Coordinates of C-alpha atoms and ligand atoms in Angstrom, one line a residue:
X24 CA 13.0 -30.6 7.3
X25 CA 15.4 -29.1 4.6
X26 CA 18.2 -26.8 5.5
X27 CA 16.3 -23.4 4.1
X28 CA 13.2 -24.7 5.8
X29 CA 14.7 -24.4 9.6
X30 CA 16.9 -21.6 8.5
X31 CA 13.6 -19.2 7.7
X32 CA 11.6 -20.9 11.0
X33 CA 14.8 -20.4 12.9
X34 CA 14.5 -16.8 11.8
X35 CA 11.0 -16.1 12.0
X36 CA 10.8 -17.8 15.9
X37 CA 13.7 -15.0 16.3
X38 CA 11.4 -12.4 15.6
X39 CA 8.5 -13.6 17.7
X40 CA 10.5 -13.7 20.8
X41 CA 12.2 -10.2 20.0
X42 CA 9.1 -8.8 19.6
X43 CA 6.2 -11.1 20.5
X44 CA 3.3 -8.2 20.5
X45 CA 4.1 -7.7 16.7
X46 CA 1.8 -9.7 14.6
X47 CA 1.0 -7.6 11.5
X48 CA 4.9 -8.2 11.3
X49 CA 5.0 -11.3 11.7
X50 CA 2.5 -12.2 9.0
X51 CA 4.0 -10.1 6.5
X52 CA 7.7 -11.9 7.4
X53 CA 6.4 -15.2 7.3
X54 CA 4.2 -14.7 4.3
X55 CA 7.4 -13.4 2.2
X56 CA 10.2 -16.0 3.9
X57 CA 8.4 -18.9 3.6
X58 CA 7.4 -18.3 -0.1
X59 CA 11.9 -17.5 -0.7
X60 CA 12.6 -20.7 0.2
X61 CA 13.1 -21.9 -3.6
X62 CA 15.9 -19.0 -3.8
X63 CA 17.4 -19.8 -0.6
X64 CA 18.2 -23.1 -1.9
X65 CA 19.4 -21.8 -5.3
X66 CA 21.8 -19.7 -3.6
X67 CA 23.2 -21.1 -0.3
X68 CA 25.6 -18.2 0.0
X69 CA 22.7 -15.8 1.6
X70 CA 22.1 -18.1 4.3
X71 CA 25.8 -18.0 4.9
X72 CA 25.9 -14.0 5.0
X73 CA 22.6 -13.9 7.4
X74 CA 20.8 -12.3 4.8
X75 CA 17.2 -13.2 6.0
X76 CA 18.4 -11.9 9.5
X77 CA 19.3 -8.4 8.4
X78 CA 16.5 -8.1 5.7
X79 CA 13.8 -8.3 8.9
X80 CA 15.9 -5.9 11.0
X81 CA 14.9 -2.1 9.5
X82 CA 17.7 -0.3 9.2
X83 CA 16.1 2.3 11.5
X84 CA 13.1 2.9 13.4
X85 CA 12.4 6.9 14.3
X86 CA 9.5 7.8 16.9
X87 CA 9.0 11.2 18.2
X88 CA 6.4 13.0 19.9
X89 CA 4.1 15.2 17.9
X90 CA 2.5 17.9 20.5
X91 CA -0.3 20.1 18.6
X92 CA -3.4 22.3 19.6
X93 CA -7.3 21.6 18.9
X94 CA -9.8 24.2 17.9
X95 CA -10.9 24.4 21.7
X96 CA -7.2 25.4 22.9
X97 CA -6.0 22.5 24.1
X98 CA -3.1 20.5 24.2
X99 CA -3.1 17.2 22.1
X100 CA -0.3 14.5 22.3
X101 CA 0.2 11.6 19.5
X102 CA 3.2 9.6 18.7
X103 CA 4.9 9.7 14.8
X104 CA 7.1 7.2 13.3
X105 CA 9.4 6.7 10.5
X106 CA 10.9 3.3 10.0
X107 CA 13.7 3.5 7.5
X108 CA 13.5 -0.4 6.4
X109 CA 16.1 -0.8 3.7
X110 CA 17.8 1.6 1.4
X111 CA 19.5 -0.7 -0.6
X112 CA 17.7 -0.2 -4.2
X113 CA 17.6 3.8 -2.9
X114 CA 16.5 6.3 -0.8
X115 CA 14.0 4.8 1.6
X116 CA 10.1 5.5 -0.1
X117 CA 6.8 4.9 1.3
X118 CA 3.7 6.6 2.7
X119 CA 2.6 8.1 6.0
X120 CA -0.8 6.6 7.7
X121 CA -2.7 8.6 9.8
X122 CA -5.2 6.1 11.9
X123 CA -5.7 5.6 15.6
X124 CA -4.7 2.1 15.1
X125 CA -0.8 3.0 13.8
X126 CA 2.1 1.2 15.6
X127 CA 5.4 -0.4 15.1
X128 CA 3.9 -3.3 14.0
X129 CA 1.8 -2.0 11.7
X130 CA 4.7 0.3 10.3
X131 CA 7.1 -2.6 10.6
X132 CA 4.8 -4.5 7.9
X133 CA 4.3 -1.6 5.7
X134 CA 8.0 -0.8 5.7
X135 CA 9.1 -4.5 4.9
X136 CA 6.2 -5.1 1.9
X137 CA 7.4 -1.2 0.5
X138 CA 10.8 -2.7 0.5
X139 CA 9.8 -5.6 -1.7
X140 CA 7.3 -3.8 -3.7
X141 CA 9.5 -1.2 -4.9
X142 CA 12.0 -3.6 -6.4
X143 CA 9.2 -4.6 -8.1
X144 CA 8.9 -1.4 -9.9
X145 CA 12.3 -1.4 -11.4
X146 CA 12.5 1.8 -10.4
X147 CA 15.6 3.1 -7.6
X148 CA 13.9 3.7 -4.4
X149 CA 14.3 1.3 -1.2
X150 CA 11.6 1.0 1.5
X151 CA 10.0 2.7 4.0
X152 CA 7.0 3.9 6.0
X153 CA 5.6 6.2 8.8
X154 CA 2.5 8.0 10.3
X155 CA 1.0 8.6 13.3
X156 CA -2.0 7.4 15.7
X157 CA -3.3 11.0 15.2
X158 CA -7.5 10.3 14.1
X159 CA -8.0 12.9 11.3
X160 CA -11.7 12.2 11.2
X161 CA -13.5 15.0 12.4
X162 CA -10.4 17.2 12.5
X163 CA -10.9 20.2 11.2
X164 CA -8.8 21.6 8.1
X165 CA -6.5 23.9 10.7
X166 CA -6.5 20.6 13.7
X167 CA -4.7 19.0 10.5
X168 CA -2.6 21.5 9.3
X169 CA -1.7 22.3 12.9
X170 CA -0.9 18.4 13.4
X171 CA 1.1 18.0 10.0
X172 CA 3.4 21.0 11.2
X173 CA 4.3 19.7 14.4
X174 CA 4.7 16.1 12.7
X175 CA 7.2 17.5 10.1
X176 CA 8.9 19.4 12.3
X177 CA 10.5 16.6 13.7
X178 CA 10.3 14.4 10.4
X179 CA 12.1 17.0 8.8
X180 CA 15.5 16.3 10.4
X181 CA 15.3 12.6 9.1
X182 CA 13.8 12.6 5.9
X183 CA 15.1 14.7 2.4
X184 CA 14.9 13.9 -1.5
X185 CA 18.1 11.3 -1.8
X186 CA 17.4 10.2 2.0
X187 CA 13.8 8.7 2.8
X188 CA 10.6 9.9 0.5
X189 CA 7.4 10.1 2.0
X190 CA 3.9 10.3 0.4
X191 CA 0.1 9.0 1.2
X192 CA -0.9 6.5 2.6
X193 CA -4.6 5.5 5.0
X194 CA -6.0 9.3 6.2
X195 CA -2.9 11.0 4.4
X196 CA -4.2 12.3 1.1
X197 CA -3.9 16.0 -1.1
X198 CA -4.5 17.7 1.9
X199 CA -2.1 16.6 4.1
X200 CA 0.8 16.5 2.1
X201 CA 0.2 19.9 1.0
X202 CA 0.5 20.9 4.8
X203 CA 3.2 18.5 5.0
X204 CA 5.4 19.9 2.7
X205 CA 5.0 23.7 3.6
X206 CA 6.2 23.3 6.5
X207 CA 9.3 20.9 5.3
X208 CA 9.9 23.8 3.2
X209 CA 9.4 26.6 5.8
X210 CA 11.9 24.4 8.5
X211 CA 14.7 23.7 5.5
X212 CA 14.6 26.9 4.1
X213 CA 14.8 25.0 0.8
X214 CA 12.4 24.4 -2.2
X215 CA 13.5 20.7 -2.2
X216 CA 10.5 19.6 -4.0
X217 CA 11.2 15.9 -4.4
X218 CA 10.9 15.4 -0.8
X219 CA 7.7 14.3 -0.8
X220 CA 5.3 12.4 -3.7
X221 CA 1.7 13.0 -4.1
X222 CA 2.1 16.7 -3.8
X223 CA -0.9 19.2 -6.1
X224 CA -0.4 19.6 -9.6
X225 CA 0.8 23.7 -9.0
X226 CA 3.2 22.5 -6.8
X227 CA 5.7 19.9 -8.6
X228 CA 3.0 17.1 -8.1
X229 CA 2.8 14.5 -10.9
X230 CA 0.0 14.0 -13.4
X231 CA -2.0 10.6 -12.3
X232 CA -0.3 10.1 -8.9
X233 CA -3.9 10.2 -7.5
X234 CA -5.4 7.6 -9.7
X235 CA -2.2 5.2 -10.1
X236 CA -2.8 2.8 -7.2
X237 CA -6.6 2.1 -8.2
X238 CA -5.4 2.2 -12.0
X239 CA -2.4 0.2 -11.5
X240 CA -4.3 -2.1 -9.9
X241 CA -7.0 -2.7 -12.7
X242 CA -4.0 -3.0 -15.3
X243 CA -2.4 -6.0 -13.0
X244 CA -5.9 -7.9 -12.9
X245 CA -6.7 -6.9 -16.7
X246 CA -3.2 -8.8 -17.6
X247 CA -3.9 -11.6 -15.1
X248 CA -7.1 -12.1 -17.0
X249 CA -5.9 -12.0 -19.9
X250 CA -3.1 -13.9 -19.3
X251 CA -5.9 -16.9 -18.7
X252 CA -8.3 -16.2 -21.5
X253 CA -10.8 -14.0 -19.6
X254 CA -11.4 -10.6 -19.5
X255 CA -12.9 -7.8 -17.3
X256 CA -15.6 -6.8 -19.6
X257 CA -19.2 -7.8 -18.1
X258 CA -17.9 -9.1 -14.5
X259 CA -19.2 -7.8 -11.7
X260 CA -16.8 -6.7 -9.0
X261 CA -17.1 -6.6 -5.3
X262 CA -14.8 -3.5 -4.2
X263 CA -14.0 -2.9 -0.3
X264 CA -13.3 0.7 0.7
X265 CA -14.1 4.1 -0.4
X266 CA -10.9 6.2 -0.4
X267 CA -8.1 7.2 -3.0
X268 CA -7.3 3.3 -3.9
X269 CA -10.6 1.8 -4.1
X270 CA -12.8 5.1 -6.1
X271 CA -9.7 5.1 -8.6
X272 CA -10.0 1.1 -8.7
X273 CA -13.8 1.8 -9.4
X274 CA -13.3 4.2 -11.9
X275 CA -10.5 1.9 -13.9
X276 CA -13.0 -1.1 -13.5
X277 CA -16.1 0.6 -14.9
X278 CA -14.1 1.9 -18.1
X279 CA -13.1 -1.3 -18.8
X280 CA -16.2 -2.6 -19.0
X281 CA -16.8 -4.5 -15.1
X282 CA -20.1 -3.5 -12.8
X283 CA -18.9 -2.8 -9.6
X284 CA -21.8 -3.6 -6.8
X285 CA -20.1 -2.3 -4.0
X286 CA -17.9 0.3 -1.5
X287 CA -17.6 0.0 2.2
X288 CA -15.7 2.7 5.0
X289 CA -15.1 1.6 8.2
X290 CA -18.7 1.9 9.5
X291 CA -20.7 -0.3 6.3
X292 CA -20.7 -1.4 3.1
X293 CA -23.1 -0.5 0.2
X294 CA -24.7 -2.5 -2.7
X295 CA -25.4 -1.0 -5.7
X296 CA -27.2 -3.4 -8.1
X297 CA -27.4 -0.8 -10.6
X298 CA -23.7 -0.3 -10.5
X299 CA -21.8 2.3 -7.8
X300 CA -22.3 5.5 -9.0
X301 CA -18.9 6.9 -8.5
X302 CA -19.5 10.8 -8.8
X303 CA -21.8 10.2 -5.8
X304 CA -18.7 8.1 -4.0
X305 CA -16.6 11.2 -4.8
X306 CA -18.7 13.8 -3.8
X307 CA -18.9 12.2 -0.1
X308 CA -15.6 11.0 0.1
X309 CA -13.6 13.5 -1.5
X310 CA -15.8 16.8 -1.1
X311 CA -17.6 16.3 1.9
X312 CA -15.5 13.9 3.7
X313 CA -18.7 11.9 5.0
X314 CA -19.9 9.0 5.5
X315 CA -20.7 6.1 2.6
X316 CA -24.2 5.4 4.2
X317 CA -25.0 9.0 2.9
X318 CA -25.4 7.1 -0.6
X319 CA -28.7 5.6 0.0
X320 CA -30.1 9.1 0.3
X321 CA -29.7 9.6 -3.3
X322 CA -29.7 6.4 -4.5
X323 CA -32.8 4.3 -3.0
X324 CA -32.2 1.4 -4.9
X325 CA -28.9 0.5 -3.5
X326 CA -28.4 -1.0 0.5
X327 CA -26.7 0.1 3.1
X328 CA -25.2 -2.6 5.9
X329 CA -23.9 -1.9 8.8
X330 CA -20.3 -3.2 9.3
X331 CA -17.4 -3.2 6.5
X332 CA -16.7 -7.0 6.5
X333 CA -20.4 -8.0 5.2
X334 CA -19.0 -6.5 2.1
X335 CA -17.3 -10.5 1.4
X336 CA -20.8 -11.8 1.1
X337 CA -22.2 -10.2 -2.1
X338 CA -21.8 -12.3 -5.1
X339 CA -19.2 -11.7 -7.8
X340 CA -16.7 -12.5 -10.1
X341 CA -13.7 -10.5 -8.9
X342 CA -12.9 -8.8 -5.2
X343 CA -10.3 -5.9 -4.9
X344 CA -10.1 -5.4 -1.6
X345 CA -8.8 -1.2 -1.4
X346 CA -9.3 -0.4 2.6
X347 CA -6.8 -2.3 4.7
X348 CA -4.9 -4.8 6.3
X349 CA -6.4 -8.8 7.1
X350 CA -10.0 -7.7 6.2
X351 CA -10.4 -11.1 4.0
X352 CA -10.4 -13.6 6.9
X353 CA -10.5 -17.3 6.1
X354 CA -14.2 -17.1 6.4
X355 CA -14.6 -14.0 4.0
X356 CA -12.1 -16.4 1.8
X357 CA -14.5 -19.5 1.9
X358 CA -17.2 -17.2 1.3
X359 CA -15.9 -15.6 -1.6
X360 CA -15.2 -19.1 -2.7
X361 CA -18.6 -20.6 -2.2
X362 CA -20.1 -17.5 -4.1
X363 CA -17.9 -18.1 -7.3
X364 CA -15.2 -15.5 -6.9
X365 CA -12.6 -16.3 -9.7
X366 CA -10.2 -13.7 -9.0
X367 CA -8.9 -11.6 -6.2
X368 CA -6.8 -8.5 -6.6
X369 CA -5.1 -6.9 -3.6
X370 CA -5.9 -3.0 -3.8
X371 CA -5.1 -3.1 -0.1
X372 CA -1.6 -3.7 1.7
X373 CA -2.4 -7.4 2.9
X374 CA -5.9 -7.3 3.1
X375 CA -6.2 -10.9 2.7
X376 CA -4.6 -12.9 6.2
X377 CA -2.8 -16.0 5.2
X378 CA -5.3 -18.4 5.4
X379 CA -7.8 -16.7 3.2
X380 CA -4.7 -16.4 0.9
X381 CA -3.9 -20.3 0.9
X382 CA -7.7 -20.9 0.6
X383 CA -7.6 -18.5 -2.7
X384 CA -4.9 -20.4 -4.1
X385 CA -5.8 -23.7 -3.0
X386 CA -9.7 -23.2 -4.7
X387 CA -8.0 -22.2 -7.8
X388 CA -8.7 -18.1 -7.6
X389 CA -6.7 -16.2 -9.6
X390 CA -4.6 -14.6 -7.0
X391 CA -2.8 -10.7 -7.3
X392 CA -1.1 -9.9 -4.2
X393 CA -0.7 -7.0 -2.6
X394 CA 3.0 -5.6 -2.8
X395 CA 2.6 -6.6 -6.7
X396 CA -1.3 -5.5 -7.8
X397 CA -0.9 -1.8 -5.5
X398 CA 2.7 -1.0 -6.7
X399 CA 1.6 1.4 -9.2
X400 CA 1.1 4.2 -6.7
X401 CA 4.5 4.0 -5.4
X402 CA 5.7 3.5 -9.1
X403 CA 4.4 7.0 -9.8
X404 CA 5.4 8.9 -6.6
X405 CA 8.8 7.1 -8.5
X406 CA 8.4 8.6 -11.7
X407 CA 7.5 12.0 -10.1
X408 CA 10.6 11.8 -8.6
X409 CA 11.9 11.6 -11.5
X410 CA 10.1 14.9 -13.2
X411 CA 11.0 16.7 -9.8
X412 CA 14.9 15.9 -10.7
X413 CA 14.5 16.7 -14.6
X414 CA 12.3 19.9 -13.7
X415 CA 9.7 18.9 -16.1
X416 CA 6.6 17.7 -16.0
X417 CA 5.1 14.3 -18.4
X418 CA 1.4 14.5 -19.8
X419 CA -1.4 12.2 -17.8
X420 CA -1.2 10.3 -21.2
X421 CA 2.8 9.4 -21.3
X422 CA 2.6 8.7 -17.3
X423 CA -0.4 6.4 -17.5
X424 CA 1.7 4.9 -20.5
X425 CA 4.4 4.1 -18.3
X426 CA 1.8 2.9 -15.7
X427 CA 0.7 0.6 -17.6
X428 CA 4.0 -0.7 -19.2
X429 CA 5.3 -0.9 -15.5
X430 CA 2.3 -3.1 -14.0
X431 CA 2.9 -5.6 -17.3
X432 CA 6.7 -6.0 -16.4
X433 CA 5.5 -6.4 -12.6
X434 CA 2.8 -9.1 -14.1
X435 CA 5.4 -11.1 -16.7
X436 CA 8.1 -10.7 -13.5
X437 CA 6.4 -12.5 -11.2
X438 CA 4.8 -15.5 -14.2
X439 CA 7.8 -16.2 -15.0
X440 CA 10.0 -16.3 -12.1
X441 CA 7.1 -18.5 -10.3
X442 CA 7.8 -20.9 -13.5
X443 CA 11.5 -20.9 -12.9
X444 CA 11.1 -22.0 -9.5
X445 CA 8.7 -24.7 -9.7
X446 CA 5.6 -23.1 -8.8
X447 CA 4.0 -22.0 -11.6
X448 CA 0.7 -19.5 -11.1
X449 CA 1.8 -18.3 -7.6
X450 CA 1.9 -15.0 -8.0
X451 CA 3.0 -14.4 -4.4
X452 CA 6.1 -16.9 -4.6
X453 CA 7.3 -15.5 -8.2
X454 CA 6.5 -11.3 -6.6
X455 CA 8.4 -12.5 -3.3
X456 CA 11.5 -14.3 -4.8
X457 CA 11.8 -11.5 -7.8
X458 CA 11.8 -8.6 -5.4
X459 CA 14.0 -10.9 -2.2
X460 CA 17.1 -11.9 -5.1
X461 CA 17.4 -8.4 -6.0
X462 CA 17.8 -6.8 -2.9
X463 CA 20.1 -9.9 -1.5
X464 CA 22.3 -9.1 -3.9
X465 CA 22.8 -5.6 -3.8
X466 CA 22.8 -6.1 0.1
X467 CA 25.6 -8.2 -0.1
X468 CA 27.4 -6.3 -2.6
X469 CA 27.6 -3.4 -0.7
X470 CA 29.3 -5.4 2.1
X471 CA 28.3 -5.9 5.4
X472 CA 25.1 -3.5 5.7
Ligands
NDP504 P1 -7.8 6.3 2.4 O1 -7.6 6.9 3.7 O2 -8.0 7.2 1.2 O3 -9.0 5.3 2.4 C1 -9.1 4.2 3.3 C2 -10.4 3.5 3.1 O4 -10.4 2.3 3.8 C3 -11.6 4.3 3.7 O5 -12.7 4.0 3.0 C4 -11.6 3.8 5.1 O6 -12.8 4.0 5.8 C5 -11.3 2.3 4.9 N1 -10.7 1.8 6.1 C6 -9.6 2.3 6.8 N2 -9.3 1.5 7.9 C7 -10.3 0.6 7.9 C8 -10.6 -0.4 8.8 N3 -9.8 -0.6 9.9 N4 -11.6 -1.2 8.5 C9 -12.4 -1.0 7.5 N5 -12.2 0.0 6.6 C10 -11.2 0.8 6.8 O7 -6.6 5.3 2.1 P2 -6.0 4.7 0.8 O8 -7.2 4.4 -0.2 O9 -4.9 5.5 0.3 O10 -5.5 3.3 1.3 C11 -6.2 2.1 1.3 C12 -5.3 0.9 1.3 O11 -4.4 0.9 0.1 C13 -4.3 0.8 2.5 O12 -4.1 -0.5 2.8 C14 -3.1 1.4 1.9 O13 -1.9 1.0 2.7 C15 -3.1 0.8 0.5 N6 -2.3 1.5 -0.5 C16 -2.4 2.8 -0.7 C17 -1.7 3.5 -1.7 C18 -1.8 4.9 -2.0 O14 -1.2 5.3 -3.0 N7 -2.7 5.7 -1.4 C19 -0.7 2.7 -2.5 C20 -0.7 1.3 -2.2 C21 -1.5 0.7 -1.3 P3 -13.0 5.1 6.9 O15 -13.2 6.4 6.1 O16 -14.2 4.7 7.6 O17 -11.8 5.1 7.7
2IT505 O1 1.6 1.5 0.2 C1 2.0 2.2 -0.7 O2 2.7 1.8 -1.7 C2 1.8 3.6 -0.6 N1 1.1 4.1 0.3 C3 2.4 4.6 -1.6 C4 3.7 5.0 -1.2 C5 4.4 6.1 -2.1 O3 5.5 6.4 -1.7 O4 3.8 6.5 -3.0

């Protein structure tokens, strides 16, 4: 085995013992380290500083207890978490989830990808990511609001516009961060309005923040495409989820000319023939936050199935994956496969586990990953940011511009760095070593951090 090789399965067996219950982690490391190996070897002077061992070590991990009161009067306890991963592109910038299932692990992976991702933006913000096992399903509007001030109370003290950025991220949306940053402001005594990204249109927010994930993610597989000769006009898509990244992914697809067939929540999935009628999507989702299965009603030609991961088994051309981590198993993957799938773009943060991913490649799918295909929602939390600090506020038109511009460079990035290092079409390789030579470098250039 070469040098490189045993370094990164030296470092990755490190982590396991450290922290053997953390496999979402684990995944994430292993699916970046072992596709670095190619810059290891170009540059034997990172082994030589440790850099893989303090890449995987977050630079800080915050948990706190967030004590709040239901409607009924009593006393509810959940845990919140920020994990400051790595500042060394800027201050650390990611999104809060709010799901029962939330843990270190969980945030460890989010934290790590954001890291990578954000290089990938070109724009200054390092990595980070937090949230809470709080459930806001069936919360009412006050539960949340009562939850998100208790939660920020503490956050407060550890987050602020140069230090660590927060914004949305699964069951954080409009509302939340509206909550959110009242109370930020209210605790500070301070209108620090670039403390948070994703924030309402009267309130500093940016123009297309909401859409850019699903958009961004429609520009990346256009230029993949069209990078091959195809395009997305007349393809049928196959679209998981029903929440900010995959009705914004719908939207983007059925402009440019795709049928998407389906949307899934947690519960089901539905199939459209006719196409998914997204004001119908948006009107339970967004409006009534129901339930998808509530489509049917009005739409009797589409079907609903119980159970979100039947969604792999309707025919298409391309899958976008937009709910969440490892729901493309191997056996979704083969599936896909078998059904004709000839491109996959990651809407999701990894959605697909790394078999399916090594199936995609291996079967000749086009393949988008994750931290490259979904970077356009963090790219705009960047770029409002940036109107925060100037004051000022772009049109939708000049920051879907730079959207688009940014998802190219992300695209012609990754192409061409996997062509430098001898793996030409592997988008994950060329995202991974782009993202992993930049950061090195500043890491080591600031000393020993
Ligand atoms: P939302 O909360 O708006 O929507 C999440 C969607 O995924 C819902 O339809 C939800 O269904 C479904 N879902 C959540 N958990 C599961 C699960 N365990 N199994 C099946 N379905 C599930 O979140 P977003 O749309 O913002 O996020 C979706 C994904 O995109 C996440 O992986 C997130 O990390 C990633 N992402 C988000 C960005 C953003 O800007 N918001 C940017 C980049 C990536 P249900 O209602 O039943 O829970
Ligand atoms: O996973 C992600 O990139 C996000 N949830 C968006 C983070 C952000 O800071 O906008």
């Amino acid at each position: 085995m070469s040098i490189m090789k045993n370094y990164v399965n030296n470092v990755l067996g490190g982590l396991i013992e450290k922290d053997p219950e953390q496999r979402e982690f684990h995944s994430t490391a292993k699916e970046v380290l072992t596709t670095i190996i190619p810059a290891l070897e170009k540059n034997p002077h990172y082994k030589e500083a440790r850099i893989l061992e303090r890449l995987v070590e977050p630079e800080r991990v915050i948990s706190f207890r967030v004590v709040w009161e239901d409607d009924k009067g009593e006393v509810q306890v959940n845990r919140g978490y920020r994990v400051q991963f790595n500042s060394a592109r800027g201050p650390y910038k990611g999104g809060l989830r709010f799901h029962p299932s939330v843990n270190l692990s969980i945030l460890k992976f989010l934290g790590f990808e954001q890291t990578f991702k954000n290089v990938l933006t070109g724009l200054p913000i390092g990595g980070g990511k937090g949230g809470s096992d709080f459930d806001p399903k069936g919360k009412s509007d006050r539960e949340v609001m009562r939850f998100c001030q208790s939660f920020m109370t503490e956050l407060s003290r550890h987050i602020g516009q140069d230090l660590d950025v927060p914004a949305g991220d699964i069951g954080v949306g409009g509302r939340e961060i509206g909550y959110l940053f009242g109370q930020y402001k209210r605790v500070c005594n301070s209108y620090e309005a670039g403390v948070l990204t994703g924030k309402g249109l009267e309130y500093w927010g940016s123009l297309a923040r909401t859409e850019a994930t699903g958009y961004g993610l429609l520009y990346f597989v256009k230029n993949m495409l069209e990078d091959q000769g195809r395009s997305l006009a007349g393809q049928t898509v196959i679209v998981s989820g029903s929440g900010n990244v995959a009705i914004y992914a719908i939207q983007k697809a059925q402009e440019l000319g795709a049928k998407v067939v389906t949307c899934s929540d947690s519960n089901g999935y539905i199939y459209d023939p006719n196409g998914i009628d997204l004001a119908e999507v948006k009107a339970i989702k967004e409006v009534r936050r129901g339930r998808i299965k509530e489509y049917v009603a009005t739409h009797p030609q589409a079907e609903y199935h119980e159970g979100c991961s039947g969604v792999w088994s309707v025919k298409g051309d391309i899958a976008l994956p937009c709910a969440t981590q490892n729901e493309i198993d191997l056996e979704a993957a083969k599936i896909l496969v078998a059904n004709g799938v000839k491109a996959v773009g990651e809407g999701a943060n990894m959605p697909s586990t790394l078999e399916a991913i090594a199936h995609f490649q291996g079967n000749q799918v086009l393949f988008a990953p994750a931290k490259a295909a979904n970077a356009g929602g963090v790219a705009v939390s960047a770029l409002e940011m940036s109107q925060n600090s100037l004051r000022y506020r772009w049109t939708f038109e000049e920051v879907d511009a730079k959207l688009k511009d940014i998802m190219k460079n992300i695209f012609e990035d990754a192409k061409s760095t996997a062509e430098e290092y001898g793996c030409p079409g592997d988008l994950v390789a060329g995202s991974n070593i782009v993202s992993f030579v930049k950061v090195a470098d500043i890491m080591l250039a600031n000393g020993l951090v």
